[in-house]
JSON list of C-alpha atoms in Angstrom, two decimals:
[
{"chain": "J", "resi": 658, "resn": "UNK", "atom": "CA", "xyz": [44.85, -89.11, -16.38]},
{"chain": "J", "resi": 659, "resn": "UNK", "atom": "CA", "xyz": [42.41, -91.68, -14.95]},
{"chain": "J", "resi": 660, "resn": "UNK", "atom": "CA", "xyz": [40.12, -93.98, -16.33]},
{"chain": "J", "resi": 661, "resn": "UNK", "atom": "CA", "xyz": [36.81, -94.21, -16.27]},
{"chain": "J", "resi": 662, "resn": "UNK", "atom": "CA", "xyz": [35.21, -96.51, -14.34]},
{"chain": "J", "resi": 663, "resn": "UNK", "atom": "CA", "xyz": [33.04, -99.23, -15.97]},
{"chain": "J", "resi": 664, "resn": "UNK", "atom": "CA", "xyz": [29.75, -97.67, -14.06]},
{"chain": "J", "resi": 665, "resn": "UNK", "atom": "CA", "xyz": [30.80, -93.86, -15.95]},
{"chain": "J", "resi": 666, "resn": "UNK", "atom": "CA", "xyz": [31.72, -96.03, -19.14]},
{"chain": "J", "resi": 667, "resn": "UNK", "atom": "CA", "xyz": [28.22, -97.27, -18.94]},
{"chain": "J", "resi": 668, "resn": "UNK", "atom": "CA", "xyz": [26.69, -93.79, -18.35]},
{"chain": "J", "resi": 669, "resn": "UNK", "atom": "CA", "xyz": [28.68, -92.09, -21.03]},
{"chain": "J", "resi": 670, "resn": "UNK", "atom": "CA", "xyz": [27.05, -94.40, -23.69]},
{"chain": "J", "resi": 671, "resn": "UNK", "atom": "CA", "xyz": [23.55, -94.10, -22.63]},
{"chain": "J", "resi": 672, "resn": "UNK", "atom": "CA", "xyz": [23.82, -90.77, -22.77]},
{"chain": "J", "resi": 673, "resn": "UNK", "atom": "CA", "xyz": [25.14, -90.60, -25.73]},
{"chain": "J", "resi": 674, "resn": "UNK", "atom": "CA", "xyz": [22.13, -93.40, -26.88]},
{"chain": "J", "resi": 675, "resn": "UNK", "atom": "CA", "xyz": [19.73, -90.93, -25.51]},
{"chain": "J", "resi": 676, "resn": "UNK", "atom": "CA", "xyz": [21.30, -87.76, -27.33]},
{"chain": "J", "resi": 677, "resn": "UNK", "atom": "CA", "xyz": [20.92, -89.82, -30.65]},
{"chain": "J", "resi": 678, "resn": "UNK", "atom": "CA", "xyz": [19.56, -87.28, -32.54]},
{"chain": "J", "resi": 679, "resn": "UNK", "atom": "CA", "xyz": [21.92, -84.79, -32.32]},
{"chain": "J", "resi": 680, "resn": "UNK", "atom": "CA", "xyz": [25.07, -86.63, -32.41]},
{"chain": "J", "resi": 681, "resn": "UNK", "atom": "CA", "xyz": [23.81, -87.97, -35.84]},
{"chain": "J", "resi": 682, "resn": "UNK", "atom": "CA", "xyz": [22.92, -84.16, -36.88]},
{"chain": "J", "resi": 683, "resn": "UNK", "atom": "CA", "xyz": [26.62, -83.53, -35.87]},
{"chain": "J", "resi": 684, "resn": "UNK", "atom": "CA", "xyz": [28.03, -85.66, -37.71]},
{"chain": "J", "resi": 685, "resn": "UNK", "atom": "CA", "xyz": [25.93, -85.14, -40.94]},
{"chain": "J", "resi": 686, "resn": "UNK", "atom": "CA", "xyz": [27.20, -80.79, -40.79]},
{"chain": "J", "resi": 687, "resn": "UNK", "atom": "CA", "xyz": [30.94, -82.25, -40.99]},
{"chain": "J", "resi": 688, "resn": "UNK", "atom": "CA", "xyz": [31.87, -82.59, -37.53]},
{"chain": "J", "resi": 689, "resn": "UNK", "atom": "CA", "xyz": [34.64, -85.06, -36.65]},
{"chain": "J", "resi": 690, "resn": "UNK", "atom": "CA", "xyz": [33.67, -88.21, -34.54]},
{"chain": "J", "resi": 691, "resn": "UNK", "atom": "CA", "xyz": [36.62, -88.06, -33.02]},
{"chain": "J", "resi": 692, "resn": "UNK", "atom": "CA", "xyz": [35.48, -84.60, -31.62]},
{"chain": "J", "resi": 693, "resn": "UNK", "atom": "CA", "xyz": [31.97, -85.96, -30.82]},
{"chain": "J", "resi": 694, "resn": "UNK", "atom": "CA", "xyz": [32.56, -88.82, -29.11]},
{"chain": "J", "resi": 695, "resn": "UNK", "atom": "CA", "xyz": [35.38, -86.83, -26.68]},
{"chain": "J", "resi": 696, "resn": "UNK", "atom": "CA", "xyz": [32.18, -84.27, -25.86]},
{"chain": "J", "resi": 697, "resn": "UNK", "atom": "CA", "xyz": [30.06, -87.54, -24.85]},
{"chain": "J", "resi": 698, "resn": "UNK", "atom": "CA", "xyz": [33.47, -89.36, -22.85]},
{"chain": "J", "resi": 699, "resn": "UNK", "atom": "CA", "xyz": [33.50, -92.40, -25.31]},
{"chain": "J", "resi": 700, "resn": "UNK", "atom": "CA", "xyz": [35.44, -93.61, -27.79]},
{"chain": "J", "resi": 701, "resn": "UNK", "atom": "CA", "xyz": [35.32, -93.11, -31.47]},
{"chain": "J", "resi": 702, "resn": "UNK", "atom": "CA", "xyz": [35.30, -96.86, -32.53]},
{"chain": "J", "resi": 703, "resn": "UNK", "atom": "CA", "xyz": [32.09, -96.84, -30.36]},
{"chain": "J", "resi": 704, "resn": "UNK", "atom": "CA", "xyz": [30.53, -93.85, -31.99]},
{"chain": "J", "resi": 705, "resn": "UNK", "atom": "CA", "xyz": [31.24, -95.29, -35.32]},
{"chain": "J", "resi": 706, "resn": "UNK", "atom": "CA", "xyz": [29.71, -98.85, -34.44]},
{"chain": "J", "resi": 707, "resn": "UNK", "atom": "CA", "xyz": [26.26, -96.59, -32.98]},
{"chain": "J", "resi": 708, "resn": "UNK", "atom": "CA", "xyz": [26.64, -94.30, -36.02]},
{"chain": "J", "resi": 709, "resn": "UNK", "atom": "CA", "xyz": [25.97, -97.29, -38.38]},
{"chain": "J", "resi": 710, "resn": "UNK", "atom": "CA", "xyz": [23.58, -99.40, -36.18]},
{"chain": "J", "resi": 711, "resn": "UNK", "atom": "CA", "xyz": [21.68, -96.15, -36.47]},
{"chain": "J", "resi": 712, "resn": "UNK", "atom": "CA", "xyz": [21.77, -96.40, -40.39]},
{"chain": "J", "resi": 713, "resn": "UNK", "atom": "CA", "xyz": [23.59, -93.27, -40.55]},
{"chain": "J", "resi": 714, "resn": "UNK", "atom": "CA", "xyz": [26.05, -93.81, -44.21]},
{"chain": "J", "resi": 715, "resn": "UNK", "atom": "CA", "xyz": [29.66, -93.11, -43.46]},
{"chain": "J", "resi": 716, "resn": "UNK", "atom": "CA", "xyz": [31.58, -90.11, -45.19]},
{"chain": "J", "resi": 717, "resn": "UNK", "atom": "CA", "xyz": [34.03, -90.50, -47.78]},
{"chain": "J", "resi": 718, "resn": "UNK", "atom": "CA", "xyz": [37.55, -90.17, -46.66]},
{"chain": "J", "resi": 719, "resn": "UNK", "atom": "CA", "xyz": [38.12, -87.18, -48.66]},
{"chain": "J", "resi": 720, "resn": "UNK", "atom": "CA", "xyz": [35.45, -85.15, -46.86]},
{"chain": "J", "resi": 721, "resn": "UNK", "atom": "CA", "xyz": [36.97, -86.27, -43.34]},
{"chain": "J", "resi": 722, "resn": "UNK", "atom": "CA", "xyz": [39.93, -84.92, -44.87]},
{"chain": "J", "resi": 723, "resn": "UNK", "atom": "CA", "xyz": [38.09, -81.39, -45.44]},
{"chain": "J", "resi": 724, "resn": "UNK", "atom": "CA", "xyz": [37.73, -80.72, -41.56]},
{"chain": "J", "resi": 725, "resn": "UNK", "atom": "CA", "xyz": [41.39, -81.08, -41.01]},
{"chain": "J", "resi": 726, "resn": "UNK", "atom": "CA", "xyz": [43.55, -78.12, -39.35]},
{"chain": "J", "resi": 727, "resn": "UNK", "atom": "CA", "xyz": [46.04, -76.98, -42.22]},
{"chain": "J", "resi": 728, "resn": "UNK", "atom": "CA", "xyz": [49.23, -78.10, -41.67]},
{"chain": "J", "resi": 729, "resn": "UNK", "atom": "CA", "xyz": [51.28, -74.91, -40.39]},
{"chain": "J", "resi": 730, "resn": "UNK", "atom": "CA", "xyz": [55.02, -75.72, -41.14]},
{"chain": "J", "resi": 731, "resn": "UNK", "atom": "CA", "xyz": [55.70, -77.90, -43.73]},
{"chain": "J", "resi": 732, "resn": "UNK", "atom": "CA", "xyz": [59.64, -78.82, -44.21]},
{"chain": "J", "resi": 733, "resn": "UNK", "atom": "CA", "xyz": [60.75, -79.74, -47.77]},
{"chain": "J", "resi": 734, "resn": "UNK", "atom": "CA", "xyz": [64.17, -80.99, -48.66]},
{"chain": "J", "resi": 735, "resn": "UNK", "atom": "CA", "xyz": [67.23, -81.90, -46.42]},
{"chain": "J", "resi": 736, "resn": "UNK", "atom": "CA", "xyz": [68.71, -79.82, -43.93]},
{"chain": "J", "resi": 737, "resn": "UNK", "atom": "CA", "xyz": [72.52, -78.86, -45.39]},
{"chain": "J", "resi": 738, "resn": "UNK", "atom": "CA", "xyz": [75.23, -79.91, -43.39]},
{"chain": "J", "resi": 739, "resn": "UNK", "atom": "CA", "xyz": [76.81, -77.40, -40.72]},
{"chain": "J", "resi": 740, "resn": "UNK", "atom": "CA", "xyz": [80.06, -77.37, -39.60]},
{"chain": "J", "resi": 741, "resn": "UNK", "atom": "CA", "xyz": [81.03, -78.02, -36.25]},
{"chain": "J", "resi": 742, "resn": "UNK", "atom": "CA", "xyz": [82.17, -74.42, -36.16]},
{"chain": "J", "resi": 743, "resn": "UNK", "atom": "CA", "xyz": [78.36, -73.03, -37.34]},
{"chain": "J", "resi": 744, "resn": "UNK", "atom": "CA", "xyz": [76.73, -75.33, -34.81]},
{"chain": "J", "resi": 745, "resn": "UNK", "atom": "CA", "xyz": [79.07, -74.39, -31.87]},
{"chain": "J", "resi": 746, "resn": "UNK", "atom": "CA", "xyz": [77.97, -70.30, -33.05]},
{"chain": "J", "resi": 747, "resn": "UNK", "atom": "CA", "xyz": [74.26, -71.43, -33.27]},
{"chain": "J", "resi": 748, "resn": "UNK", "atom": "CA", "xyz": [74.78, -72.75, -29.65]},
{"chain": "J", "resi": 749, "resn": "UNK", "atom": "CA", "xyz": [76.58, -69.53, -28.75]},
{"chain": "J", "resi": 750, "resn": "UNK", "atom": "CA", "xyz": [74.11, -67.53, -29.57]},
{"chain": "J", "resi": 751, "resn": "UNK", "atom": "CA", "xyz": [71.62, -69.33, -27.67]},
{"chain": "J", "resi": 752, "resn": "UNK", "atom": "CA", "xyz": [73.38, -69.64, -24.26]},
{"chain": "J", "resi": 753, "resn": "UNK", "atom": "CA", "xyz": [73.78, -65.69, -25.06]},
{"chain": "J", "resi": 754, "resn": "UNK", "atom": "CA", "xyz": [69.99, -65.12, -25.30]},
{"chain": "J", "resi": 755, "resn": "UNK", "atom": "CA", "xyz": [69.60, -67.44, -21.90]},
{"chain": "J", "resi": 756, "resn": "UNK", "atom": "CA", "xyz": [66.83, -64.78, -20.25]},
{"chain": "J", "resi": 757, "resn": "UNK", "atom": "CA", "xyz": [65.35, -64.39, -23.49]},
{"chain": "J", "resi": 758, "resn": "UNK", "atom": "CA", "xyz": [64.81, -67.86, -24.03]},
{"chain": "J", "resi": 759, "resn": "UNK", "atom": "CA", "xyz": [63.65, -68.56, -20.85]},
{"chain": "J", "resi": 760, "resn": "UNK", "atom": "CA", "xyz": [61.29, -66.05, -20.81]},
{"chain": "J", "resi": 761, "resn": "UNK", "atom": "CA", "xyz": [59.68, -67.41, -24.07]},
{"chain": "J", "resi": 762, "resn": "UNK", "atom": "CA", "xyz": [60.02, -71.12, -22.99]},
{"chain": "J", "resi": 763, "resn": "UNK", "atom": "CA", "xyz": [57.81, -70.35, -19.46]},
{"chain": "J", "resi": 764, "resn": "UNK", "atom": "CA", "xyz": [55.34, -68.11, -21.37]},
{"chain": "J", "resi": 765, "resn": "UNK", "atom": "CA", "xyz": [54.88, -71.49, -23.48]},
{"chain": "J", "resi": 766, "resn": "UNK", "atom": "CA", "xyz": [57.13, -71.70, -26.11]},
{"chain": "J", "resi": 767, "resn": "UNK", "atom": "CA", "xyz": [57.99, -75.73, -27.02]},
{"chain": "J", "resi": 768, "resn": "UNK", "atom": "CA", "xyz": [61.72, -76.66, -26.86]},
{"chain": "J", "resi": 769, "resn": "UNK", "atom": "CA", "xyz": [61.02, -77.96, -30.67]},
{"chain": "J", "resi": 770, "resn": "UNK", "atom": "CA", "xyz": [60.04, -74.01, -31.54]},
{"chain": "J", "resi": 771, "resn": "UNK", "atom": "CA", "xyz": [62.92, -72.76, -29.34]},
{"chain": "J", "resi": 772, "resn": "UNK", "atom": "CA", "xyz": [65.36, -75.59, -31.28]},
{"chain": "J", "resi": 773, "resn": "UNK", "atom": "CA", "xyz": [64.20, -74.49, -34.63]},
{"chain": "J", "resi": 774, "resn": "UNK", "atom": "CA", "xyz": [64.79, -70.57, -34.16]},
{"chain": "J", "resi": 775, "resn": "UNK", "atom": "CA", "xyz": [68.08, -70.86, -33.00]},
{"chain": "J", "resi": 776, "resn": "UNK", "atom": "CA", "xyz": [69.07, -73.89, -35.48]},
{"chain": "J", "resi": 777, "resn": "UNK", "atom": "CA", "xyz": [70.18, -76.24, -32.54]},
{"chain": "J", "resi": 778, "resn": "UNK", "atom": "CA", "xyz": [69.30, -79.61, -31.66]},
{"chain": "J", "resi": 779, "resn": "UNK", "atom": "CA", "xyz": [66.18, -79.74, -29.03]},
{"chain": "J", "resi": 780, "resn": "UNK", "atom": "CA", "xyz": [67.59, -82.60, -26.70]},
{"chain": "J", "resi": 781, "resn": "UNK", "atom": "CA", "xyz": [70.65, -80.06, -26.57]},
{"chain": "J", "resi": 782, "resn": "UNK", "atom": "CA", "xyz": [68.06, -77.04, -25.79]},
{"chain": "J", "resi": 783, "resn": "UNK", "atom": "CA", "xyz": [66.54, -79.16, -23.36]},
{"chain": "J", "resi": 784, "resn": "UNK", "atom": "CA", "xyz": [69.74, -79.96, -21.06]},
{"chain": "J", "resi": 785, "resn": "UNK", "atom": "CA", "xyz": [70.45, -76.25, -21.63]},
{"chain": "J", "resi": 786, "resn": "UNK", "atom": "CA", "xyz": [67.11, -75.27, -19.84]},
{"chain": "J", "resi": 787, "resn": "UNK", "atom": "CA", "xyz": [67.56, -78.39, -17.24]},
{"chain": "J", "resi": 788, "resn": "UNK", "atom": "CA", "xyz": [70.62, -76.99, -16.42]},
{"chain": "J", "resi": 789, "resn": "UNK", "atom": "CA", "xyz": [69.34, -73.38, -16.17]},
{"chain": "J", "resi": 790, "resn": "UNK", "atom": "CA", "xyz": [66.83, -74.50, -13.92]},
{"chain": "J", "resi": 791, "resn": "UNK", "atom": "CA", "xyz": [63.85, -73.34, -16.00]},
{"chain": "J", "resi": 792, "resn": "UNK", "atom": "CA", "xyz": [60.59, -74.60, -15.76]},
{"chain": "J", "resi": 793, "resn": "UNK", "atom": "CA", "xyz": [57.36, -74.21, -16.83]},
{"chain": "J", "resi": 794, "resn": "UNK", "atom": "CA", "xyz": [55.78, -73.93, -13.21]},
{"chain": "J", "resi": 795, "resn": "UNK", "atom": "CA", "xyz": [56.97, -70.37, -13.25]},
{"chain": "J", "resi": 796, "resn": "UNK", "atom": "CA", "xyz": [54.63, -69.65, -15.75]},
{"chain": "J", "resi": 797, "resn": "UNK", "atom": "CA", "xyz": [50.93, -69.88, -17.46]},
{"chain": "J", "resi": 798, "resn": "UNK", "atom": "CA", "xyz": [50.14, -73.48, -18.51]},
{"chain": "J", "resi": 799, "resn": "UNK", "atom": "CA", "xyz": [49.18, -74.91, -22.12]}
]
């Protein structure tokens, strides 16, 4: 990704200086700064420093909180231990299902999701699908 330069830098903040009004009406309905400051191209810690020059109070931590995307998999506990006999199946199983798996990891799939279904380790997944030749190329990009 490339930087900006220091002449967009510059531009970038006076336009966000001249859209002062609705940035500040943005962030008073909830809206992240994070998420405001990307729309403008500058960075949060200089939204926040322009939010309170601009006398706008700061949310409590709990309401940034609020905005947050639920988490979708939580693990709890430990994994139990496999045998080497289980984890060679698990592996078994996966080299089995090679189009299948290849088919889901170029529509988009992540090797962690991939890993996870077939209880095997993702750098082993990984070599599996270097070795395959798969790539994402071959299909739509995320």
């Amino acid at each position: 990704m490339r930087r900006p330069t220091p002449a967009e830098k510059a531009a970038a903040r006076e336009a966000a200086r001249a859209d002062k009004d609705t940035i500040i009406e943005r962030y008073r309905t909830g809206e992240p700064v994070r998420r405001i400051a990307d729309a403008y191209g500058v960075t949060p810690n200089w939204l926040t420093l322009r939010l309170d020059d601009w006398g706008v109070p700061r949310r409590q931590r709990y309401e940034a909180h609020l905005h947050r995307r639920p988490a979708q998999r939580v693990f709890r506990g430990r994994m139990p231990r496999r045998t080497r006999a289980e984890v060679r199946a698990a592996q078994a199983d996966f080299v089995e299902s090679r189009t299948e798996v290849i088919v889901r990891y170029r529509s988009g799939e992540s090797v962690a999701s991939l890993a996870r279904s077939f209880t095997v380790g993702h750098t082993w997944v990984s070599e599996r699908l270097n070795e395959w030749g798969a790539s994402r190329q071959a299909g739509p990009h995320r």
